[in-house]
PDB file of C-alpha atoms and ligand atoms in Angstrom:
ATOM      1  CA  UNK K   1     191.251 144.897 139.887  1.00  0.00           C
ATOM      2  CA  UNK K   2     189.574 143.660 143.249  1.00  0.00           C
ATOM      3  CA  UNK K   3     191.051 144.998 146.575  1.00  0.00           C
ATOM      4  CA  UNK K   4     193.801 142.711 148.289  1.00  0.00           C
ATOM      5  CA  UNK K   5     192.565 140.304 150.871  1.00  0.00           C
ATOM      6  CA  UNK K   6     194.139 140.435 153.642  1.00  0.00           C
ATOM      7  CA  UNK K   7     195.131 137.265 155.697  1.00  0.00           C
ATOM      8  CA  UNK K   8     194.193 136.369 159.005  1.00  0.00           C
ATOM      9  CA  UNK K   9     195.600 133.912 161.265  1.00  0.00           C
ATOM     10  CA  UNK K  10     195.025 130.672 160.435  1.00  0.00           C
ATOM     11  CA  UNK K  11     196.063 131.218 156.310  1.00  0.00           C
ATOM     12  CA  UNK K  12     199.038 129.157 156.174  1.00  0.00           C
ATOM     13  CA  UNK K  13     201.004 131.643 154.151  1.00  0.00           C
ATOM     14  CA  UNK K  14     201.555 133.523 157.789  1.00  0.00           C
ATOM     15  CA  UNK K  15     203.373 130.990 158.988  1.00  0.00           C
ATOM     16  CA  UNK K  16     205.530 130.241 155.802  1.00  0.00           C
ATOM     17  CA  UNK K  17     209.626 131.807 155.461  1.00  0.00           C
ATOM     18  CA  UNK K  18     208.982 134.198 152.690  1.00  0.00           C
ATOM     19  CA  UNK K  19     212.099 133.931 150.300  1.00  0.00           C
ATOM     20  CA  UNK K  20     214.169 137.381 149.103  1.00  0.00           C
ATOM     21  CA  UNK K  21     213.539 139.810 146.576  1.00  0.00           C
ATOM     22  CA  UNK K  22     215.783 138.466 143.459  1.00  0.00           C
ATOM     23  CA  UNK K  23     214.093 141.364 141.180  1.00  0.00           C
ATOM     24  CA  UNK K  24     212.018 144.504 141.733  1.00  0.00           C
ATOM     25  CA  UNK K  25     210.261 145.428 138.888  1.00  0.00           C
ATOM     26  CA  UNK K  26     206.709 147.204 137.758  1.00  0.00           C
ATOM     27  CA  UNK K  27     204.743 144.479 138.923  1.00  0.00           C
ATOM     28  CA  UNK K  28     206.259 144.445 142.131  1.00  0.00           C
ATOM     29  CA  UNK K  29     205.869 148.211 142.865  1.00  0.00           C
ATOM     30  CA  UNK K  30     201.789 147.500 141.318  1.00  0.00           C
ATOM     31  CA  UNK K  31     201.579 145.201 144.080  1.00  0.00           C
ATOM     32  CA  UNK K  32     202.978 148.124 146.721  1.00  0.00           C
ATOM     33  CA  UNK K  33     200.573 150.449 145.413  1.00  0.00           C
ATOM     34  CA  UNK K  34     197.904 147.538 146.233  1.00  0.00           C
ATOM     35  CA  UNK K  35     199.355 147.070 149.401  1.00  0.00           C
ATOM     36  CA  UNK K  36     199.500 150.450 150.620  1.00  0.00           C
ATOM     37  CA  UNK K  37     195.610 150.841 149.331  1.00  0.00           C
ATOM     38  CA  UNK K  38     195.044 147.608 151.508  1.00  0.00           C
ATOM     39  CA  UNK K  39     196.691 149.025 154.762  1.00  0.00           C
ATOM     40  CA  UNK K  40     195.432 152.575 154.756  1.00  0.00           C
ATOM     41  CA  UNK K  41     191.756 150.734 153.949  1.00  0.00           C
ATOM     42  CA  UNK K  42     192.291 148.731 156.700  1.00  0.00           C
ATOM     43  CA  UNK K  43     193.727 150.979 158.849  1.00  0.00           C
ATOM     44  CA  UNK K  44     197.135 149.885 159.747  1.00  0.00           C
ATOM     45  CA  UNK K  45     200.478 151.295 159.668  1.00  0.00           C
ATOM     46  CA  UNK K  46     202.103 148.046 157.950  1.00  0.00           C
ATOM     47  CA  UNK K  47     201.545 145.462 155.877  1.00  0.00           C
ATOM     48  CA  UNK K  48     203.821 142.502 154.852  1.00  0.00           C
ATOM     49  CA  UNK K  49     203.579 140.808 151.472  1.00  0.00           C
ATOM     50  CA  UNK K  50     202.690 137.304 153.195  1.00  0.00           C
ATOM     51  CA  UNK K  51     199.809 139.259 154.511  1.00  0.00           C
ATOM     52  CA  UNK K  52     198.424 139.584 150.825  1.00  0.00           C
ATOM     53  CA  UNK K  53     199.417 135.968 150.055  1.00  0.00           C
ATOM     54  CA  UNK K  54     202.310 136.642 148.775  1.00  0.00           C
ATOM     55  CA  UNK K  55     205.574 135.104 150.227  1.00  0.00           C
ATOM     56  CA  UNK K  56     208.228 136.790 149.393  1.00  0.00           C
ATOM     57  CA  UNK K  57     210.272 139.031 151.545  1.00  0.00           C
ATOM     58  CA  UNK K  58     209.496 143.094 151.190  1.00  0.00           C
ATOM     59  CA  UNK K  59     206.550 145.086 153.331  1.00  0.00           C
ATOM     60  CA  UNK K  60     205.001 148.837 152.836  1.00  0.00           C
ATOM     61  CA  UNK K  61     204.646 150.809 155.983  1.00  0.00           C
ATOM     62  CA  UNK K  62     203.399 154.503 157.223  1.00  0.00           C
ATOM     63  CA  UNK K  63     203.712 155.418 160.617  1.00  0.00           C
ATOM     64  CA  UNK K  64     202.920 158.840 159.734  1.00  0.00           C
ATOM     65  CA  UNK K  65     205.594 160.098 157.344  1.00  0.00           C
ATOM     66  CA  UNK K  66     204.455 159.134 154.758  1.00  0.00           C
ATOM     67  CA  UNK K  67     204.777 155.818 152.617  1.00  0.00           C
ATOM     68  CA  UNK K  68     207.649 153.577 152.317  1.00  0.00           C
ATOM     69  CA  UNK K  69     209.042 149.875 150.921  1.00  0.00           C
ATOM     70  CA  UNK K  70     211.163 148.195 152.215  1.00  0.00           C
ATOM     71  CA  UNK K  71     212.808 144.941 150.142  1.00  0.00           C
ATOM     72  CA  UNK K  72     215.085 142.159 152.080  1.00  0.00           C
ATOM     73  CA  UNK K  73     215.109 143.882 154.945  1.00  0.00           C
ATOM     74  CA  UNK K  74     217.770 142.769 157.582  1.00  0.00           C
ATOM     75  CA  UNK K  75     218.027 144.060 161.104  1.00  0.00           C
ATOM     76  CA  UNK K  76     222.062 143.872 162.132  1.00  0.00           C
ATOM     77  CA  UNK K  77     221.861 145.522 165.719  1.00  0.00           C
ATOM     78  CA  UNK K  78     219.073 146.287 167.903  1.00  0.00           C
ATOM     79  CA  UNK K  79     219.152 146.972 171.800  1.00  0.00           C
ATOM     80  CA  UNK K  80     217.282 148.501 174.701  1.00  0.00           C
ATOM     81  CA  UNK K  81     213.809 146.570 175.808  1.00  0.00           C
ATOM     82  CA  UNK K  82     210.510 148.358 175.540  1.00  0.00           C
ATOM     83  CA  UNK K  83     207.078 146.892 176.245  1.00  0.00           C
ATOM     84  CA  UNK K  84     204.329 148.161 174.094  1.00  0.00           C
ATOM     85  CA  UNK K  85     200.565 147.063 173.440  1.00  0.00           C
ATOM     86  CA  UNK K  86     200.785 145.762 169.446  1.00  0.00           C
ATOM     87  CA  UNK K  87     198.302 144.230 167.222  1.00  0.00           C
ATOM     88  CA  UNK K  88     198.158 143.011 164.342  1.00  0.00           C
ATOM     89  CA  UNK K  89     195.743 142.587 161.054  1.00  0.00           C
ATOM     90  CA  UNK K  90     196.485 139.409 160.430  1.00  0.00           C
ATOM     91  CA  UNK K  91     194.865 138.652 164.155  1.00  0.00           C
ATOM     92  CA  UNK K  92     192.232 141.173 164.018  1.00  0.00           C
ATOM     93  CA  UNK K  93     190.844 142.897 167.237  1.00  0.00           C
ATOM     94  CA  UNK K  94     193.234 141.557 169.399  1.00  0.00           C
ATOM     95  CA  UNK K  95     196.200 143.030 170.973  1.00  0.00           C
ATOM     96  CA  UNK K  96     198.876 142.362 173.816  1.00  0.00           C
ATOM     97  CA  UNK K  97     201.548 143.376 175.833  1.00  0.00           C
ATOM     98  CA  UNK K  98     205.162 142.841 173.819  1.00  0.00           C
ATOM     99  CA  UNK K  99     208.342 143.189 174.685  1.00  0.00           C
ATOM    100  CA  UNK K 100     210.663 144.018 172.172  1.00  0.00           C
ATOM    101  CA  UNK K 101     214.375 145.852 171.513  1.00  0.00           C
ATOM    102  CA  UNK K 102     213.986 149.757 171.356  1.00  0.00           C
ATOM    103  CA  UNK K 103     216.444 150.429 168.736  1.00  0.00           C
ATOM    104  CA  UNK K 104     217.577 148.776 165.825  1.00  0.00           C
ATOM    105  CA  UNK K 105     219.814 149.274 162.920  1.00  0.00           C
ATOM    106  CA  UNK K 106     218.073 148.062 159.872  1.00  0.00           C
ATOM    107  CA  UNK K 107     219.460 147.453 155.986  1.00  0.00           C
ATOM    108  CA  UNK K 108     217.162 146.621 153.193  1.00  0.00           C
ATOM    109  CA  UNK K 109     216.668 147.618 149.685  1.00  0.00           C
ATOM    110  CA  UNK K 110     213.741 150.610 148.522  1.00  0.00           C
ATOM    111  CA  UNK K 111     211.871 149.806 145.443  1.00  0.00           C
ATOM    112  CA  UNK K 112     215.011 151.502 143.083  1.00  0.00           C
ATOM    113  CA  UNK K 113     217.045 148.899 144.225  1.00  0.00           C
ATOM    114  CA  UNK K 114     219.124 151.337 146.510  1.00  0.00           C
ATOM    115  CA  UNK K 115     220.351 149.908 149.214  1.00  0.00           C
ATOM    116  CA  UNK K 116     218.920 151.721 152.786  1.00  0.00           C
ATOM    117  CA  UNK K 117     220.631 152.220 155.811  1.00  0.00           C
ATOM    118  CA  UNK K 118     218.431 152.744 158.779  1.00  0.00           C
ATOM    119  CA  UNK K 119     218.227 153.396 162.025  1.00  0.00           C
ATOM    120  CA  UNK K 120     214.763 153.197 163.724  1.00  0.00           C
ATOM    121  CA  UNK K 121     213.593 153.546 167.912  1.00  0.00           C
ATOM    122  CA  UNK K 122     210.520 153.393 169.452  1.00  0.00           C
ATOM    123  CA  UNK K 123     207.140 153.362 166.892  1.00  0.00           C
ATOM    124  CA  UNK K 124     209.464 152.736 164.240  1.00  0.00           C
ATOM    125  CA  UNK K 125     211.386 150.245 165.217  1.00  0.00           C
ATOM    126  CA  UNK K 126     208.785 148.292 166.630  1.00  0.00           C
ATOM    127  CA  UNK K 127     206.722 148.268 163.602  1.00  0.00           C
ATOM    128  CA  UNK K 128     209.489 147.251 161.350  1.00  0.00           C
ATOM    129  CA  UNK K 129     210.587 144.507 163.905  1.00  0.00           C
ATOM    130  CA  UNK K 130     206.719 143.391 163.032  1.00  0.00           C
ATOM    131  CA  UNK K 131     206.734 143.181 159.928  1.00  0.00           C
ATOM    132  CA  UNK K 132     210.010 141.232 159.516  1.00  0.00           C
ATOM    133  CA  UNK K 133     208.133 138.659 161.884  1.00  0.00           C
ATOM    134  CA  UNK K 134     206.110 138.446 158.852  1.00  0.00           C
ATOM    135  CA  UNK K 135     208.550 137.557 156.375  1.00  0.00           C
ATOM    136  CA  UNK K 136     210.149 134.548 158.817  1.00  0.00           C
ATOM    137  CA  UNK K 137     206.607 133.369 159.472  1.00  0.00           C
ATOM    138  CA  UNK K 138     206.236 134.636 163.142  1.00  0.00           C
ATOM    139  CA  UNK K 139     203.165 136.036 164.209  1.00  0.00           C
ATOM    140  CA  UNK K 140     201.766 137.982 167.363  1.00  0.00           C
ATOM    141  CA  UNK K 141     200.808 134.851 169.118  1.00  0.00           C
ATOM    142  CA  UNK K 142     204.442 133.392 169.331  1.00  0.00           C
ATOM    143  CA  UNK K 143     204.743 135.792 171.391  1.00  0.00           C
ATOM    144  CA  UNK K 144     201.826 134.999 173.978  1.00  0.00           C
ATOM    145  CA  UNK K 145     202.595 132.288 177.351  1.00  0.00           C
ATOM    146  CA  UNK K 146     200.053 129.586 176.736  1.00  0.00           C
ATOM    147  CA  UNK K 147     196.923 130.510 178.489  1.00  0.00           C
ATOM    148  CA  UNK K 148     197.302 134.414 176.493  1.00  0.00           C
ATOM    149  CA  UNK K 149     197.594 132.028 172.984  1.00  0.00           C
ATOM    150  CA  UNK K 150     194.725 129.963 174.334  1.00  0.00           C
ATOM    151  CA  UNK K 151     192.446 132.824 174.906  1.00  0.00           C
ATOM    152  CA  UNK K 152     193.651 133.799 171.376  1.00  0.00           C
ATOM    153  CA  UNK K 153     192.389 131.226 169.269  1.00  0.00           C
ATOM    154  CA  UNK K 154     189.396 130.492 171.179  1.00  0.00           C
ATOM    155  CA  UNK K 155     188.811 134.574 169.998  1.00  0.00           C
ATOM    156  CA  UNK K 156     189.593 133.673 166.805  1.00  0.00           C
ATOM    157  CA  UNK K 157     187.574 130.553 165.820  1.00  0.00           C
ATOM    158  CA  UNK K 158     184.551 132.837 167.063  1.00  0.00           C
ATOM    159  CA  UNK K 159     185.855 135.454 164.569  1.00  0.00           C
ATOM    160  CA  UNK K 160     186.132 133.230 161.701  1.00  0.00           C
ATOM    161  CA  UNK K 161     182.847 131.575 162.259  1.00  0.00           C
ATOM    162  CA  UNK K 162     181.161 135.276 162.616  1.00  0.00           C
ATOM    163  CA  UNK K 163     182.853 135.994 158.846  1.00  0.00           C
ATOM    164  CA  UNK K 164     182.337 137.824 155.974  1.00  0.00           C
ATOM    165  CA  UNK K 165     181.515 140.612 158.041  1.00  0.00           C
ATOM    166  CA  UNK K 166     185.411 141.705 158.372  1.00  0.00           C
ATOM    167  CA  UNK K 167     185.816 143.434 161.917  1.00  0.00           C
ATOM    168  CA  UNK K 168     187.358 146.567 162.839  1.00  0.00           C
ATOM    169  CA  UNK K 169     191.315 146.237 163.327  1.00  0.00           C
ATOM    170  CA  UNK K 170     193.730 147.849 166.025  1.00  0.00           C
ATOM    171  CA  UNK K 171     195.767 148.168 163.029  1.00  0.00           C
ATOM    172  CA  UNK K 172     199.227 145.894 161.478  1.00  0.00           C
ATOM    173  CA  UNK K 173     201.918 146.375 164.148  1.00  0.00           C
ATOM    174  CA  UNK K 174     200.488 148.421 166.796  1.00  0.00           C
ATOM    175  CA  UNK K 175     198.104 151.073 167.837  1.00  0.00           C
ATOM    176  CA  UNK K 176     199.206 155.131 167.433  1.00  0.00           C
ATOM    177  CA  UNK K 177     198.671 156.645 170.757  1.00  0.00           C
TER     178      UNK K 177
HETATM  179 NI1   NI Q 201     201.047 142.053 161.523  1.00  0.00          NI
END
């Protein structure tokens, strides 16, 4: 089976609301074996499944500890403010300045159909505040004040009119010091 592709900015599945999970089965945790094979290729530390083309609401993430699902995730709680530098591999190359809450509390499902619990700070909780941007159709740029989101696209035309050669990526969600 061919590698995933993964989408870059411009592929209007980023920008659609994936829908939820209604059944995880084998073909589902194929794909998250795909996915993971995708983001460690990459490198990144996440990857949501609108970011394969495929809108529907679960991503696969390793910020170190090794790899994890998570399905219908929800965040219920989050405080604190942090600003960190985050990219993306949806928007290759490029990466800014974000604000975002330092903690959150987090429920989803994992690929048994368990339900999770979580609570997440810093690395973690910024990357999984990342990807659920993913699954409501939000990307990096949203984030950007005009003449940043400017800049951005004007990067990014130049990128896709450079392609097939596929640049080097900061990596989904945010660099690892
Ligand atoms: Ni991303």
């Amino acid at each position: 089976m061919a590698p995933l592709r993964i989408r870059v900015y411009g592929d209007p599945v980023l920008r659609r609301v994936a829908q939820d999970v209604t059944d995880i089965d084998g073909a589902m945790a194929e794909l998250c074996q795909e996915m993971l094979a995708a983001m460690y290729e990459a490198p990144g530390i996440g990857l949501a499944a609108p970011q394969v083309g495929v809108s529907q609401r679960f991503f696969v993430y390793d910020f170190g500890e090794g790899p994890g699902v998570l399905v219908n995730p929800e965040i219920t709680e989050s405080d604190g403010e942090w600003v960190y530098n985050e990219g993306c591999l949806s928007v290759p190359e490029l990466s800014w300045e974000i604000v975002r809450p330092r903690r959150i509390h987090l429920k989803a499902h994992d690929l048994h159909g368990n339900e999770l619990s979580i609570e997440a700070e810093d690395l973690e909780a910024r990357l999984f505040q990342h990807e659920l941007d993913h699954l409501a159709g939000r990307i990096l740029l949203d984030y950007l004040d005009e003449d940043q989101r400017r800049e951005a696209k004007r990067v990014l035309r130049e990128q896709a009119m450079s392609r097939p050669s596929r640049p080097a990526s900061a990596g989904d969600g945010l660099k690892l010091p």
